[in-house]
Amino acid sequence: MLYSDKVMDHFRNPRNVGTIEDANGIGEVGNAKCGDIMKMYLKIDENEIITDVKFNTFGCGSAIATSSMATEMIKGKKVDDALKISNKAVVEALDGLPANKIHCSVLAEQAVKAAVENYREHKNKSA
Ligand code: FES
């Protein structure tokens, strides 16, 4: 089988899809390989804990599945710990992806990083 049960589950039933009205970190990235885009919304509290996360994507099934898993993995984590979660770790948590779909998993990782950067920029400005 091409896709693991976990990939199929997260693809059919993605967690944390949508937007966050009062997000304080928003990141949007594009995948150079296929042109798909991903938008990530983070709600980060004063202790730098990610209390909520949502995503929206014009990406393929693998992008949806990896983003869904990635949002589950970073929710409730400290920002610094969330940044340490690589696309590889997400792919492993999904029991793997076909080699030609690995690039899709990079979208989620980059979108999280972009959202954290956005959050830090805002914080520095208001400090
Ligand atoms: Fe574009 Fe998968 S083919 S993200």
Short mmCIF file of C-alpha atoms and ligand atoms in Angstrom, two decimals:
data_model
loop_
_atom_site.label_atom_id
_atom_site.label_comp_id
_atom_site.label_asym_id
_atom_site.label_seq_id
_atom_site.Cartn_x
_atom_site.Cartn_y
_atom_site.Cartn_z
CA MET A 1 0.00 0.00 0.00
CA LEU A 2 1.19 3.46 -0.92
CA TYR A 3 -0.11 5.33 2.11
CA SER A 4 -0.17 4.22 5.74
CA ASP A 5 -3.43 4.00 7.67
CA LYS A 6 -2.38 7.04 9.68
CA VAL A 7 -1.81 9.11 6.56
CA MET A 8 -5.22 8.09 5.23
CA ASP A 9 -6.86 8.86 8.55
CA HIS A 10 -5.36 12.36 8.77
CA PHE A 11 -6.10 13.01 5.12
CA ARG A 12 -9.77 11.98 5.38
CA ASN A 13 -10.23 13.48 8.76
CA PRO A 14 -7.74 16.32 9.18
CA ARG A 15 -7.37 17.83 12.66
CA ASN A 16 -7.22 21.57 13.27
CA VAL A 17 -8.37 22.80 9.87
CA GLY A 18 -9.53 26.40 9.76
CA THR A 19 -8.41 29.80 10.91
CA ILE A 20 -7.96 31.51 14.28
CA GLU A 21 -9.53 34.96 14.45
CA ASP A 22 -7.20 36.31 17.12
CA ALA A 23 -4.07 34.40 16.14
CA ASN A 24 -0.86 36.12 17.19
CA GLY A 25 1.35 34.22 14.77
CA ILE A 26 0.44 33.63 11.13
CA GLY A 27 2.70 32.02 8.59
CA GLU A 28 2.16 31.42 4.92
CA VAL A 29 4.55 29.43 2.79
CA GLY A 30 4.60 27.98 -0.68
CA ASN A 31 6.11 24.76 -1.89
CA ALA A 32 8.65 25.51 -4.59
CA LYS A 33 8.26 22.04 -6.07
CA CYS A 34 4.54 22.01 -6.72
CA GLY A 35 3.32 25.55 -6.04
CA ASP A 36 0.96 24.47 -3.26
CA ILE A 37 0.48 26.82 -0.34
CA MET A 38 -0.04 26.46 3.37
CA LYS A 39 -1.24 28.92 5.96
CA MET A 40 -0.71 28.30 9.66
CA TYR A 41 -2.34 30.15 12.57
CA LEU A 42 -0.94 30.04 16.09
CA LYS A 43 -2.33 31.29 19.36
CA ILE A 44 0.56 31.67 21.77
CA ASP A 45 0.11 32.65 25.40
CA GLU A 46 2.35 34.77 27.63
CA ASN A 47 4.35 31.71 28.66
CA GLU A 48 5.13 30.96 25.02
CA ILE A 49 2.84 27.94 24.99
CA ILE A 50 0.98 27.22 21.78
CA THR A 51 -2.57 27.01 23.07
CA ASP A 52 -4.25 26.69 19.69
CA VAL A 53 -3.24 26.01 16.12
CA LYS A 54 -5.14 25.80 12.85
CA PHE A 55 -4.15 25.45 9.23
CA ASN A 56 -5.50 25.95 5.76
CA THR A 57 -3.91 24.60 2.64
CA PHE A 58 -4.21 24.39 -1.09
CA GLY A 59 -2.03 21.35 -0.94
CA CYS A 60 -2.25 17.71 -1.82
CA GLY A 61 -3.40 14.89 0.43
CA SER A 62 0.08 14.36 1.85
CA ALA A 63 0.34 18.04 2.73
CA ILE A 64 -3.01 17.84 4.50
CA ALA A 65 -2.05 14.70 6.42
CA THR A 66 1.34 16.01 7.51
CA SER A 67 -0.07 19.37 8.55
CA SER A 68 -2.82 17.71 10.50
CA MET A 69 -0.27 15.57 12.35
CA ALA A 70 2.11 18.50 12.81
CA THR A 71 -0.61 20.65 14.41
CA GLU A 72 -1.43 17.81 16.80
CA MET A 73 2.25 17.51 17.71
CA ILE A 74 2.84 21.20 18.43
CA LYS A 75 -0.40 21.99 20.26
CA GLY A 76 0.27 22.58 23.94
CA LYS A 77 4.02 22.77 23.40
CA LYS A 78 6.38 25.61 24.07
CA VAL A 79 7.31 27.57 20.97
CA ASP A 80 10.97 26.49 21.19
CA ASP A 81 10.00 22.83 21.44
CA ALA A 82 7.57 23.12 18.55
CA LEU A 83 10.35 24.51 16.39
CA LYS A 84 12.37 21.39 17.06
CA ILE A 85 9.77 19.12 15.47
CA SER A 86 11.10 18.40 12.00
CA ASN A 87 9.14 17.26 9.00
CA LYS A 88 10.97 13.96 9.43
CA ALA A 89 9.49 13.50 12.89
CA VAL A 90 6.04 14.25 11.50
CA VAL A 91 6.50 11.75 8.67
CA GLU A 92 7.66 9.15 11.19
CA ALA A 93 4.61 9.79 13.33
CA LEU A 94 2.50 9.06 10.25
CA ASP A 95 4.37 5.77 9.66
CA GLY A 96 6.05 7.18 6.59
CA LEU A 97 5.25 8.73 3.23
CA PRO A 98 6.22 7.70 -0.29
CA ALA A 99 9.61 9.21 -1.19
CA ASN A 100 8.16 11.46 -3.87
CA LYS A 101 5.77 12.96 -1.30
CA ILE A 102 8.34 13.91 1.32
CA HIS A 103 8.53 17.44 -0.05
CA CYS A 104 4.87 17.90 0.89
CA SER A 105 5.70 17.40 4.55
CA VAL A 106 8.13 20.32 4.44
CA LEU A 107 5.24 22.75 4.00
CA ALA A 108 3.93 22.20 7.51
CA GLU A 109 7.33 22.61 9.12
CA GLN A 110 8.03 25.80 7.20
CA ALA A 111 4.60 27.23 7.92
CA VAL A 112 5.06 26.67 11.67
CA LYS A 113 8.45 28.39 11.51
CA ALA A 114 7.01 31.31 9.55
CA ALA A 115 4.15 31.68 12.04
CA VAL A 116 6.56 31.72 14.98
CA GLU A 117 8.69 34.34 13.23
CA ASN A 118 5.60 36.44 12.67
CA TYR A 119 4.71 36.09 16.36
CA ARG A 120 8.22 37.13 17.44
CA GLU A 121 8.22 40.15 15.16
CA HIS A 122 4.97 41.35 16.68
CA LYS A 123 6.23 40.74 20.17
CA ASN A 124 9.42 42.69 19.60
CA LYS A 125 7.47 45.57 18.17
CA SER A 126 5.11 45.84 21.09
CA ALA A 127 7.87 45.31 23.71
FE1 FES B 1 2.19 19.96 -3.38
FE2 FES B 1 2.11 17.76 -2.03
S1 FES B 1 2.14 17.94 -4.16
S2 FES B 1 2.23 19.75 -1.26
#
